[in-house]
mmCIF file of C-alpha atoms and ligand atoms in Angstrom:
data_model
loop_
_atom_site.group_PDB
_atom_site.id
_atom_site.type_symbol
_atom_site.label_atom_id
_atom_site.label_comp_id
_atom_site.label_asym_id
_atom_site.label_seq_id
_atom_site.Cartn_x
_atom_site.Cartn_y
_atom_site.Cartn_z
ATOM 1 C CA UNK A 213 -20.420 57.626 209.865
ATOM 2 C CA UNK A 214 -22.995 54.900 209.188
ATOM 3 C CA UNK A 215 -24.302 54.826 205.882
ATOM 4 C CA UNK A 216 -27.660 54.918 207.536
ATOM 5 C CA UNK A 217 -27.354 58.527 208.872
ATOM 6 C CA UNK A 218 -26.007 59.541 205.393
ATOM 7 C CA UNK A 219 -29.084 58.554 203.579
ATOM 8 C CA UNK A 220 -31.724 59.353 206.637
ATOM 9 C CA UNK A 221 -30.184 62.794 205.882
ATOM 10 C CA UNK A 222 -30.571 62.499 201.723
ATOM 11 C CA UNK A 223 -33.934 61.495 202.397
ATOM 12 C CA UNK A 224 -34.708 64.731 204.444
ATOM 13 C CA UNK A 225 -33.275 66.312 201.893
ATOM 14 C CA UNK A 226 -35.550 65.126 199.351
ATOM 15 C CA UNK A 227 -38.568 66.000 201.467
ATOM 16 C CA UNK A 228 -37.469 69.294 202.329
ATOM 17 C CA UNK A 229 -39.554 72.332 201.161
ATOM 18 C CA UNK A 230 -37.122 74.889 202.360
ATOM 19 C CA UNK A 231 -33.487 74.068 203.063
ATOM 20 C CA UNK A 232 -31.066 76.459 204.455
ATOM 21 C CA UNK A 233 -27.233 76.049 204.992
ATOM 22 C CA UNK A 234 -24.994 78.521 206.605
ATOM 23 C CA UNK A 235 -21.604 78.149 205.839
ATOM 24 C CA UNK A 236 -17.952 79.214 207.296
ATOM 25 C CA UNK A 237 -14.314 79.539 206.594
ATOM 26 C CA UNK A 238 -14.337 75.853 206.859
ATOM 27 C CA UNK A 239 -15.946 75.033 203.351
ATOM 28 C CA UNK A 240 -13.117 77.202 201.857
ATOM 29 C CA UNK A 241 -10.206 75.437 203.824
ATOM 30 C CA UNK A 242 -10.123 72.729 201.385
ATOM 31 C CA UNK A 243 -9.670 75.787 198.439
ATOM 32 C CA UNK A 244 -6.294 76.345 200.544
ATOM 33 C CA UNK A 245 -8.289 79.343 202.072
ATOM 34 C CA UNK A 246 -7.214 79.515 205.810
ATOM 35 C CA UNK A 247 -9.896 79.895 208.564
ATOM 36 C CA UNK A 248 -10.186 82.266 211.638
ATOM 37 C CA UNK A 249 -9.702 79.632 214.348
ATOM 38 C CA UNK A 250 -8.359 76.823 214.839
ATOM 39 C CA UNK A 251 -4.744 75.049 215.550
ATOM 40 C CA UNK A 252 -2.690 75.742 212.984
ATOM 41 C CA UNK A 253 -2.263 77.580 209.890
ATOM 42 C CA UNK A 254 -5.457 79.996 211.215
ATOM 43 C CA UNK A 255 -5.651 83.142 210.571
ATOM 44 C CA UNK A 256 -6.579 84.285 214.299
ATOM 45 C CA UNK A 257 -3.874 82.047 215.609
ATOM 46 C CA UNK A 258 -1.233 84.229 213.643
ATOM 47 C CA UNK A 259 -2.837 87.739 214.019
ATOM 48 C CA UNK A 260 -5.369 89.413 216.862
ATOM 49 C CA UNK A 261 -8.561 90.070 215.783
ATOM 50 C CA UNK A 262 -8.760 92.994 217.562
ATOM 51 C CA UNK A 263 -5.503 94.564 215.241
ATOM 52 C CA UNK A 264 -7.542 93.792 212.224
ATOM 53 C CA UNK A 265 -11.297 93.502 211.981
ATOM 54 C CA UNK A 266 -12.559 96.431 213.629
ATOM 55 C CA UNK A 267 -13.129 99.876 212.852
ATOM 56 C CA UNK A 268 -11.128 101.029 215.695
ATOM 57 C CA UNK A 269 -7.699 98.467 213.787
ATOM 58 C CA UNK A 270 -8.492 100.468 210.705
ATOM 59 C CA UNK A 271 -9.062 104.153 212.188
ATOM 60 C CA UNK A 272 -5.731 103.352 214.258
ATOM 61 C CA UNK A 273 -3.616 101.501 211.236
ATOM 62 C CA UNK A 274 -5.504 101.829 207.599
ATOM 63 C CA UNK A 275 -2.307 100.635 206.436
ATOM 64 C CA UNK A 276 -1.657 97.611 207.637
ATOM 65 C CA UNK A 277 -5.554 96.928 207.997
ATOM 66 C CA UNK A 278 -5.902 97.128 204.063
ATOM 67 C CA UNK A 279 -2.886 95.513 203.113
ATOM 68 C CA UNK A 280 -3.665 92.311 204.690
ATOM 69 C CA UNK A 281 -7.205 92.610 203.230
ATOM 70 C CA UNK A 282 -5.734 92.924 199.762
ATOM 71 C CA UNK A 283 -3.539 89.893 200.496
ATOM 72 C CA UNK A 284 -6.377 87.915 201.372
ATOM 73 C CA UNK A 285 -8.716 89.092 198.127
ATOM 74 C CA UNK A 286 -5.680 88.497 195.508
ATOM 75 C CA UNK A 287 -5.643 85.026 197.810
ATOM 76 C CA UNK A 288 -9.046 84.492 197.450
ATOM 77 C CA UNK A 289 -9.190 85.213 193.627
ATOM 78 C CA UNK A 290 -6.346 82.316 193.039
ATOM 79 C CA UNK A 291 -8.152 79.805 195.039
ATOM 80 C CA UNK A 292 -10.941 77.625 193.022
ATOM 81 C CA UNK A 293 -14.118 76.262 194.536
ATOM 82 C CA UNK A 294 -13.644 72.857 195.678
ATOM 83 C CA UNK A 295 -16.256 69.609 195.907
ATOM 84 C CA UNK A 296 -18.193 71.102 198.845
ATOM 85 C CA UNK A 297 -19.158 74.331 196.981
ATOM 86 C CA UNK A 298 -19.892 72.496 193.989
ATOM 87 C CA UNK A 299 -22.199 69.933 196.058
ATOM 88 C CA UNK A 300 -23.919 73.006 196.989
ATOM 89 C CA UNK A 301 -24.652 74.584 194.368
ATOM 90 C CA UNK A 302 -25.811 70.982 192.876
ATOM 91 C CA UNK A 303 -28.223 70.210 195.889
ATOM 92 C CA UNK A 304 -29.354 74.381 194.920
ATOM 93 C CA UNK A 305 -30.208 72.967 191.641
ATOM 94 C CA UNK A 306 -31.728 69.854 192.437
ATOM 95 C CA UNK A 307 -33.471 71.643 195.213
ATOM 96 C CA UNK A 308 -35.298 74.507 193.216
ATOM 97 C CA UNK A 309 -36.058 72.517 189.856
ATOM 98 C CA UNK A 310 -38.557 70.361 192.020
ATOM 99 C CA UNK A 311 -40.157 73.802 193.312
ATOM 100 C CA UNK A 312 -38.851 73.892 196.806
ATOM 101 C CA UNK A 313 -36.895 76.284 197.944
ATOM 102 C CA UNK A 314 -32.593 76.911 198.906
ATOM 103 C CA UNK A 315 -31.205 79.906 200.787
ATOM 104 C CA UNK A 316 -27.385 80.061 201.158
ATOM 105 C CA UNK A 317 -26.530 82.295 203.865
ATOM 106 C CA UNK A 318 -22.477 82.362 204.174
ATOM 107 C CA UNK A 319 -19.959 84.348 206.380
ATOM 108 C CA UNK A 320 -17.527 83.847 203.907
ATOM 109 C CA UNK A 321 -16.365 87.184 202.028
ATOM 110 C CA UNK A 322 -14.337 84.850 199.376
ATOM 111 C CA UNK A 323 -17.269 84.558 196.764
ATOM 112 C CA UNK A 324 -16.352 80.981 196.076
ATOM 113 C CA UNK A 325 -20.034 79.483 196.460
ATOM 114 C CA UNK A 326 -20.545 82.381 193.515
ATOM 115 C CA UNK A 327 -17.934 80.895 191.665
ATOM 116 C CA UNK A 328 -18.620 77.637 191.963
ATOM 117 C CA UNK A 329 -22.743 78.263 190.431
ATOM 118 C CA UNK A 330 -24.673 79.087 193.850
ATOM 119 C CA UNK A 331 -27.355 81.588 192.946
ATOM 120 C CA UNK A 332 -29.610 82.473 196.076
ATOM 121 C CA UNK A 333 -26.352 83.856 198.263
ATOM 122 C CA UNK A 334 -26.328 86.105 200.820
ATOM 123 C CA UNK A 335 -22.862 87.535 202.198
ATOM 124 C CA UNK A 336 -24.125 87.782 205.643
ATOM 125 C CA UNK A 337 -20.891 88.989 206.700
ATOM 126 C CA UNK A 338 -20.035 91.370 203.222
ATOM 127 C CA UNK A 339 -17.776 90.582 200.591
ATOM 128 C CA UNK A 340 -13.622 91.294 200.235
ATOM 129 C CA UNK A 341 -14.233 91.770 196.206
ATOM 130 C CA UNK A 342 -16.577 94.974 197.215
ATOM 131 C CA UNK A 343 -14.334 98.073 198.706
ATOM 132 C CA UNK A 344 -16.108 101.136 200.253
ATOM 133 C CA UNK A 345 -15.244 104.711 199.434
ATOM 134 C CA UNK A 346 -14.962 106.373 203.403
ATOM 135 C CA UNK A 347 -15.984 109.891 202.812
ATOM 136 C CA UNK A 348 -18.924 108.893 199.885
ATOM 137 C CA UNK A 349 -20.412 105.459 200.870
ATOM 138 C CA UNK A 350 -19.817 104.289 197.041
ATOM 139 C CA UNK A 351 -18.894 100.778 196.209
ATOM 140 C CA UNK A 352 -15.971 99.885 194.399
ATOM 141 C CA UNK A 353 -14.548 96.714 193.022
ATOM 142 C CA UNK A 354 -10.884 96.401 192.321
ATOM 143 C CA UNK A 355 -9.348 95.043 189.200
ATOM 144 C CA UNK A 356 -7.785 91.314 190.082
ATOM 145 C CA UNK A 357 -4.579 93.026 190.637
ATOM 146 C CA UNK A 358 -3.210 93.993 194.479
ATOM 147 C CA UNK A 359 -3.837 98.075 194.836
ATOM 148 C CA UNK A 360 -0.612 99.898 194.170
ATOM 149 C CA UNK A 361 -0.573 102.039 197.525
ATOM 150 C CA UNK A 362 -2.365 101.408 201.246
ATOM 151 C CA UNK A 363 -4.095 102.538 202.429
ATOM 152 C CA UNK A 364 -6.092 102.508 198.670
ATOM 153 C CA UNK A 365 -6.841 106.332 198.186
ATOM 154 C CA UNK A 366 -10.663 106.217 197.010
ATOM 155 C CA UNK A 367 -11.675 106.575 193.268
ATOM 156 C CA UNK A 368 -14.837 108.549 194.011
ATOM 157 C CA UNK A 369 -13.243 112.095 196.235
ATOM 158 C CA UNK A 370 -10.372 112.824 194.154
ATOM 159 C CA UNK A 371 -10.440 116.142 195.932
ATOM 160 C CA UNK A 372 -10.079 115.055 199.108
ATOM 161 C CA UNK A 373 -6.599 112.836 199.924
ATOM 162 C CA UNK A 374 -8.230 111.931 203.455
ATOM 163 C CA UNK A 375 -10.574 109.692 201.516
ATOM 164 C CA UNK A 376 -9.946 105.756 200.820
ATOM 165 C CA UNK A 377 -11.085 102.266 200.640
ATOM 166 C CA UNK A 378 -11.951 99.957 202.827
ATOM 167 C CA UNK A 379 -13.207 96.438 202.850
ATOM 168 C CA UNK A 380 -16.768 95.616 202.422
ATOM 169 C CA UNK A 381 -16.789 93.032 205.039
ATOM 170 C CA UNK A 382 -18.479 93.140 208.755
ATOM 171 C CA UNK A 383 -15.792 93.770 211.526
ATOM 172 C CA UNK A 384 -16.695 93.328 214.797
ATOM 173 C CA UNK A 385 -18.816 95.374 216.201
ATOM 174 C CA UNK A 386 -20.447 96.426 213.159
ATOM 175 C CA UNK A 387 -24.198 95.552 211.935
ATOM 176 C CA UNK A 388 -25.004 92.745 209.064
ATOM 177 C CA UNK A 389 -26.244 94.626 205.690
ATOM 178 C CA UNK A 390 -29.622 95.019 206.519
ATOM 179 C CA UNK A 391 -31.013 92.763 203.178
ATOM 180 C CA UNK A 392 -28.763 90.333 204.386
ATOM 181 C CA UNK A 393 -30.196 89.662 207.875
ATOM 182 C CA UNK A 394 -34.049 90.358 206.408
ATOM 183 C CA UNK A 395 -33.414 87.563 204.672
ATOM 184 C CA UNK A 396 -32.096 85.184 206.544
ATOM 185 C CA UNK A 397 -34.573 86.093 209.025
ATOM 186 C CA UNK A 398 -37.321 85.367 206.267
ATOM 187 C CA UNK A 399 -35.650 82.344 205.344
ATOM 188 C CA UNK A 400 -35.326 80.641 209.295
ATOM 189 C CA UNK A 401 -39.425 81.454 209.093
ATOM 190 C CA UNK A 402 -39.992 79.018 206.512
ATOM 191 C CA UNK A 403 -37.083 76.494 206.898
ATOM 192 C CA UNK A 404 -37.369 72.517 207.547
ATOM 193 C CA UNK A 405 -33.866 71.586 206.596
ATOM 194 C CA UNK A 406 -31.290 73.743 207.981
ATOM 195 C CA UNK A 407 -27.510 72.883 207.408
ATOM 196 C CA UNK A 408 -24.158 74.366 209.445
ATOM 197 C CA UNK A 409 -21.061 73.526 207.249
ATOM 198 C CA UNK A 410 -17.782 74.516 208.219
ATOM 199 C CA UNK A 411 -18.143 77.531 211.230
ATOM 200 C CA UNK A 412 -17.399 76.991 214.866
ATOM 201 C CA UNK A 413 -20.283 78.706 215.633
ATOM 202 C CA UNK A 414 -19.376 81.405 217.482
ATOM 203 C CA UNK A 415 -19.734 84.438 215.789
ATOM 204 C CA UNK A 416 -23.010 86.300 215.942
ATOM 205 C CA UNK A 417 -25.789 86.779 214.927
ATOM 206 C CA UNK A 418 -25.192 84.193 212.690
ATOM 207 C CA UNK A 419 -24.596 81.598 215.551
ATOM 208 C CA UNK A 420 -27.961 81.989 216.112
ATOM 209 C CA UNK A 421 -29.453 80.869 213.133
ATOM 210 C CA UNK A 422 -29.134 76.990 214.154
ATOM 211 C CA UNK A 423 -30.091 77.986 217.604
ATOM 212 C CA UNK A 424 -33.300 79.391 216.198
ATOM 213 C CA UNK A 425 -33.939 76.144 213.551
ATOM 214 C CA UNK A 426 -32.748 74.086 217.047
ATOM 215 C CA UNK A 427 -35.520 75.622 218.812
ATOM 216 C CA UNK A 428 -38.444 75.260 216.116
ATOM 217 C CA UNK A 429 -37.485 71.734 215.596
ATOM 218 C CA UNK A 430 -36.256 71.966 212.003
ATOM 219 C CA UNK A 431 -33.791 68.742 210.985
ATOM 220 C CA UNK A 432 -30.540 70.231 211.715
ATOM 221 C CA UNK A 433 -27.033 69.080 210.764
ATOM 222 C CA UNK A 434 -23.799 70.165 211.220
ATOM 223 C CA UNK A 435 -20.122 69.434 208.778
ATOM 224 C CA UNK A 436 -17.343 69.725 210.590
ATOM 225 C CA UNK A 437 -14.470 67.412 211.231
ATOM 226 C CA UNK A 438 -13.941 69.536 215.139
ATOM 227 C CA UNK A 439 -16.756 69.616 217.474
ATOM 228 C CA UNK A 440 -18.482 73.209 218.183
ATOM 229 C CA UNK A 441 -20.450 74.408 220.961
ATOM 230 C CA UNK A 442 -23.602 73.549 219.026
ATOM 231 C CA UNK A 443 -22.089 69.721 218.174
ATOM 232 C CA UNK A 444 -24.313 67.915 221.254
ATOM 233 C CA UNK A 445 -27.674 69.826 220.034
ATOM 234 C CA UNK A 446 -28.170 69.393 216.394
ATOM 235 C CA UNK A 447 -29.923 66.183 215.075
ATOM 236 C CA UNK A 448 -27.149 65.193 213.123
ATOM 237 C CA UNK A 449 -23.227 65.554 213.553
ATOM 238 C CA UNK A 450 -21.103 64.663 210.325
ATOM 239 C CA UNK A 451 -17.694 65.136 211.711
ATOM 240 C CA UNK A 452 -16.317 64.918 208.065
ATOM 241 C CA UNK A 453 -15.332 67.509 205.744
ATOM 242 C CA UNK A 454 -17.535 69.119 203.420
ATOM 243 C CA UNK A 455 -15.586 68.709 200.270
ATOM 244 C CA UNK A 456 -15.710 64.957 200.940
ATOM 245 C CA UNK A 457 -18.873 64.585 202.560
ATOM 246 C CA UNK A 458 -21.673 66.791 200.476
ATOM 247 C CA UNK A 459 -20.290 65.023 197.185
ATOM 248 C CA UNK A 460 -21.654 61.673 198.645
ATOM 249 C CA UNK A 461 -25.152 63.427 199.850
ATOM 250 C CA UNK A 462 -25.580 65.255 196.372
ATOM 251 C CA UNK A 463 -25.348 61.628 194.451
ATOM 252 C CA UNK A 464 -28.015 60.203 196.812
ATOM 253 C CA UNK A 465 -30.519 62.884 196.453
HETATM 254 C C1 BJW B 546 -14.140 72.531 208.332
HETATM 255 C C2 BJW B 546 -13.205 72.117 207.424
HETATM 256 C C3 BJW B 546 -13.675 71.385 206.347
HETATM 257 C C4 BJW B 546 -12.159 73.224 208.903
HETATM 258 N N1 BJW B 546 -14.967 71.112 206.239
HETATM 259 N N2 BJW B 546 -15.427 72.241 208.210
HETATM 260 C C5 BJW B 546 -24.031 87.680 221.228
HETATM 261 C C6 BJW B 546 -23.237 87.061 222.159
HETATM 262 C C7 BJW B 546 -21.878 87.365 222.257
HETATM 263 C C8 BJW B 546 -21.286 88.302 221.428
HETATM 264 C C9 BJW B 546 -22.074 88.919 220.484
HETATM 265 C C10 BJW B 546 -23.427 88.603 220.394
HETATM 266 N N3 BJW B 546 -23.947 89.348 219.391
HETATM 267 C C11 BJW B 546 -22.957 90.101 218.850
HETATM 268 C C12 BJW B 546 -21.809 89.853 219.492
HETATM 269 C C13 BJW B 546 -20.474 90.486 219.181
HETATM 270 C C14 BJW B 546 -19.788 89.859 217.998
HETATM 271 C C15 BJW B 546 -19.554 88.386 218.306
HETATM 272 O O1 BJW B 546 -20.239 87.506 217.847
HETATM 273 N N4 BJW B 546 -18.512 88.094 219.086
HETATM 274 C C16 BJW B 546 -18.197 86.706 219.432
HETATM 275 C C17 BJW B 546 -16.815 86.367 218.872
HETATM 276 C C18 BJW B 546 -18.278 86.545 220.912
HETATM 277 N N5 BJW B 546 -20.550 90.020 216.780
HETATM 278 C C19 BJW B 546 -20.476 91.136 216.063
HETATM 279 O O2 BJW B 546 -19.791 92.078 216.408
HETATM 280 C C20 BJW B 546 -21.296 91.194 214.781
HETATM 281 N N6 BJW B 546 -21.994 92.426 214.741
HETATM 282 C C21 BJW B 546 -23.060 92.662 215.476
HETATM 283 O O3 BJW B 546 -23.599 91.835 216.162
HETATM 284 O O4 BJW B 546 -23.532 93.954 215.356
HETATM 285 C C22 BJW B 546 -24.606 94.373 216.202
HETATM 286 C C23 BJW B 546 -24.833 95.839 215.897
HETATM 287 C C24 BJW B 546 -26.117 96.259 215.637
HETATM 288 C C25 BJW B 546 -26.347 97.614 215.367
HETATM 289 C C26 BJW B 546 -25.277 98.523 215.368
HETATM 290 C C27 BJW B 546 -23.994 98.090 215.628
HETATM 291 C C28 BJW B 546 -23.767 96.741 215.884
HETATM 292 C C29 BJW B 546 -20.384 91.222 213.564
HETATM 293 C C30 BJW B 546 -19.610 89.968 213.421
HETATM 294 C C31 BJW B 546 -18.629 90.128 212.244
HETATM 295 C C32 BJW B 546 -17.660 88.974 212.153
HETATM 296 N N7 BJW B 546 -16.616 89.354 211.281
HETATM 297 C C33 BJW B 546 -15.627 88.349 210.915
HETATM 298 C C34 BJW B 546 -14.565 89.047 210.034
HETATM 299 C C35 BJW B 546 -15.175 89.330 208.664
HETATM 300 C C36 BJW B 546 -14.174 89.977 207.768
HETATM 301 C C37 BJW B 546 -13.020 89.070 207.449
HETATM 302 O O5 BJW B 546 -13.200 88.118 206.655
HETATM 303 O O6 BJW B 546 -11.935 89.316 207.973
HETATM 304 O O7 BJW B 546 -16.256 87.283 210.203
HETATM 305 S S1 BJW B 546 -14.852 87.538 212.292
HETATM 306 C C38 BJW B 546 -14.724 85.968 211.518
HETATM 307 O O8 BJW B 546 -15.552 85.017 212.239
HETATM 308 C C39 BJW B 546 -15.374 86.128 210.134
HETATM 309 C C40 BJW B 546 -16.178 84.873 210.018
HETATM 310 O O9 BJW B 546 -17.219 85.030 209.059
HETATM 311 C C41 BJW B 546 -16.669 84.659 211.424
HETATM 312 C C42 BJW B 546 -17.087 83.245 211.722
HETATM 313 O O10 BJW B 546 -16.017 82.380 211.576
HETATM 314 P P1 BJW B 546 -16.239 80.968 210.887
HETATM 315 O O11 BJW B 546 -16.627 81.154 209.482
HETATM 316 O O12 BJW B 546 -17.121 80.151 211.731
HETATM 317 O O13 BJW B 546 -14.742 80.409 210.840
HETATM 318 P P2 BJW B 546 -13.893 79.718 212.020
HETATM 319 O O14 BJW B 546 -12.478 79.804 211.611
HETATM 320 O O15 BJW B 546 -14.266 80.238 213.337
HETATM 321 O O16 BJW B 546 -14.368 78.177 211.983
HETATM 322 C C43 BJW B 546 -14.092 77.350 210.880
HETATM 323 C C44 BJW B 546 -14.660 75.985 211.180
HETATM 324 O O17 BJW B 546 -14.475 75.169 210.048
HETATM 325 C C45 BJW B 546 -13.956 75.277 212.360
HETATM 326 O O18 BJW B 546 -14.955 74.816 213.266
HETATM 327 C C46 BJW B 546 -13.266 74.081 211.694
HETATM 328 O O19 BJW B 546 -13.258 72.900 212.505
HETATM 329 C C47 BJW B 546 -14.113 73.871 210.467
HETATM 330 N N8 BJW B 546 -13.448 73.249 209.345
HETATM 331 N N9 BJW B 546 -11.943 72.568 207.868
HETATM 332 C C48 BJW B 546 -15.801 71.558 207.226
HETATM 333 N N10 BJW B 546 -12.783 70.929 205.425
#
């Protein structure tokens, strides 16, 4: 990538009033974190979606639906947040102490952008830290241990040995938290800046967000090293990865 389109894009960055990024399993794969597609190592290459992140996978097998959730939280707890969420949570920073504004809408359920110092984060698609009791609605968060049986029998109905946990995440099928998508839809009202880092882009709603900053005519930039269906329409295309890419935007902003 020219050095040119790196700082035409620092420079936007500096003007920008209201910058939103929406990140994906990509920004994590650098953490050792696998993503949902892609060649190898991915986690939909090994496993159907359709066994696994829907209500009708856990109804049919809570078993084996929770137990690979736990796997990936206990996975998710080891791994540490690398350059790209630190860059960030940095550009965050640099962002709101000159009184403009940074919304981090993420897919991810891994809570590294958390961990690595992000503050306005919304878990558009729920978190794998949060568990749900079935039978009361109540939130739970395990200890960093893996639960002792599966499917996890629920804290909150100890009377009732039908009740258990689930994941807090968004299966297919399922709606976004409701203060989730309120505001993201708030924030594509206001935004100038809008980043894609690390998703292929084909998961709604949250595809749409760029389609919707596409269509206003916000600058618009994607991360990723693979081309996506949204590659040919954005302003700018970094086909880089994040951890090694937003380092060198945070140091020129
Ligand atoms: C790097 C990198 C590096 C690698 N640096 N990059 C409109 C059209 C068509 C279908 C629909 C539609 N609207 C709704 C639908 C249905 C469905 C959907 O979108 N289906 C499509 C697949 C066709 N959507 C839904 O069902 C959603 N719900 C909904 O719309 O509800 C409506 C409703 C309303 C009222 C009542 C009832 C319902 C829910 C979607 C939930 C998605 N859930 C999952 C699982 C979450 C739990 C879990 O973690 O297991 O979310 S699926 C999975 O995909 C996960 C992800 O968040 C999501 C997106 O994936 P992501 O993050 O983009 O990862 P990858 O792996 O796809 O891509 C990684 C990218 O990183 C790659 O491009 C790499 O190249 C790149 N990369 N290394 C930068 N170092």
């Amino acid at each position: 990538m020219p050095d040119s389109v790196l700082a035409a894009i620092a420079a936007a960055t500096r003007r920008a009033r209201h910058i939103v990024v929406l990140t994906g399993a990509g920004i994590s794969a650098e953490s050792g974190l696998s993503t949902f597609r892609g060649p190898r190592d991915a986690l939909w290459s090994k496993h159907d979606p359709m066994q696994l992140a829907t209500p009708e996978a856990f109804a049919r097998d809570p078993e084996t639906v929770t137990r690979w959730y736990d796997w990936r939280r206990i996975n998710s707890l080891a791994a540490q947040p690398n350059p790209g969420h630190i860059a960030l949570a940095q550009l965050e920073a640099l962002t709101t102490a000159r009184g403009d504004r940074f919304a981090l809408l993420t897919q991810n359920v891994d809570r590294l952008h958390h961990r690595a110092g992000s503050r306005n984060v919304h878990e558009i698609h729920g978190s794998i830290h949060v568990w749900r009791c079935t039978r009361t609605g109540r939130d739970f968060e395990p200890p960093p241990e893996p639960f002792m049986r599966f499917p996890p029998p629920s804290p909150f109905a100890h009377d009732d040995p039908r009740a258990i946990l689930r994941p807090g995440v968004v299966w297919f099928g399922e709606p976004l938290p409701s203060d989730a998508l309120r505001t993201a839809a708030d924030a594509m009202e206001s935004c100038d800046l809008f980043f894609s880092i690390g998703t292929s882009s084909v998961v709604f709603p949250a595809a749409g967000f760029i389609e919707r900053a596409i269509a206003r005519g916000d600058i618009t930039v994607e991360v990723n090293p693979e081309p996506t269906p949204i590659s040919q329409r954005v302003a700018h295309t970094i086909r880089a990865k994040a951890g090694e890419w937003l380092p060198m935007l945070v140091t020129l902003v």
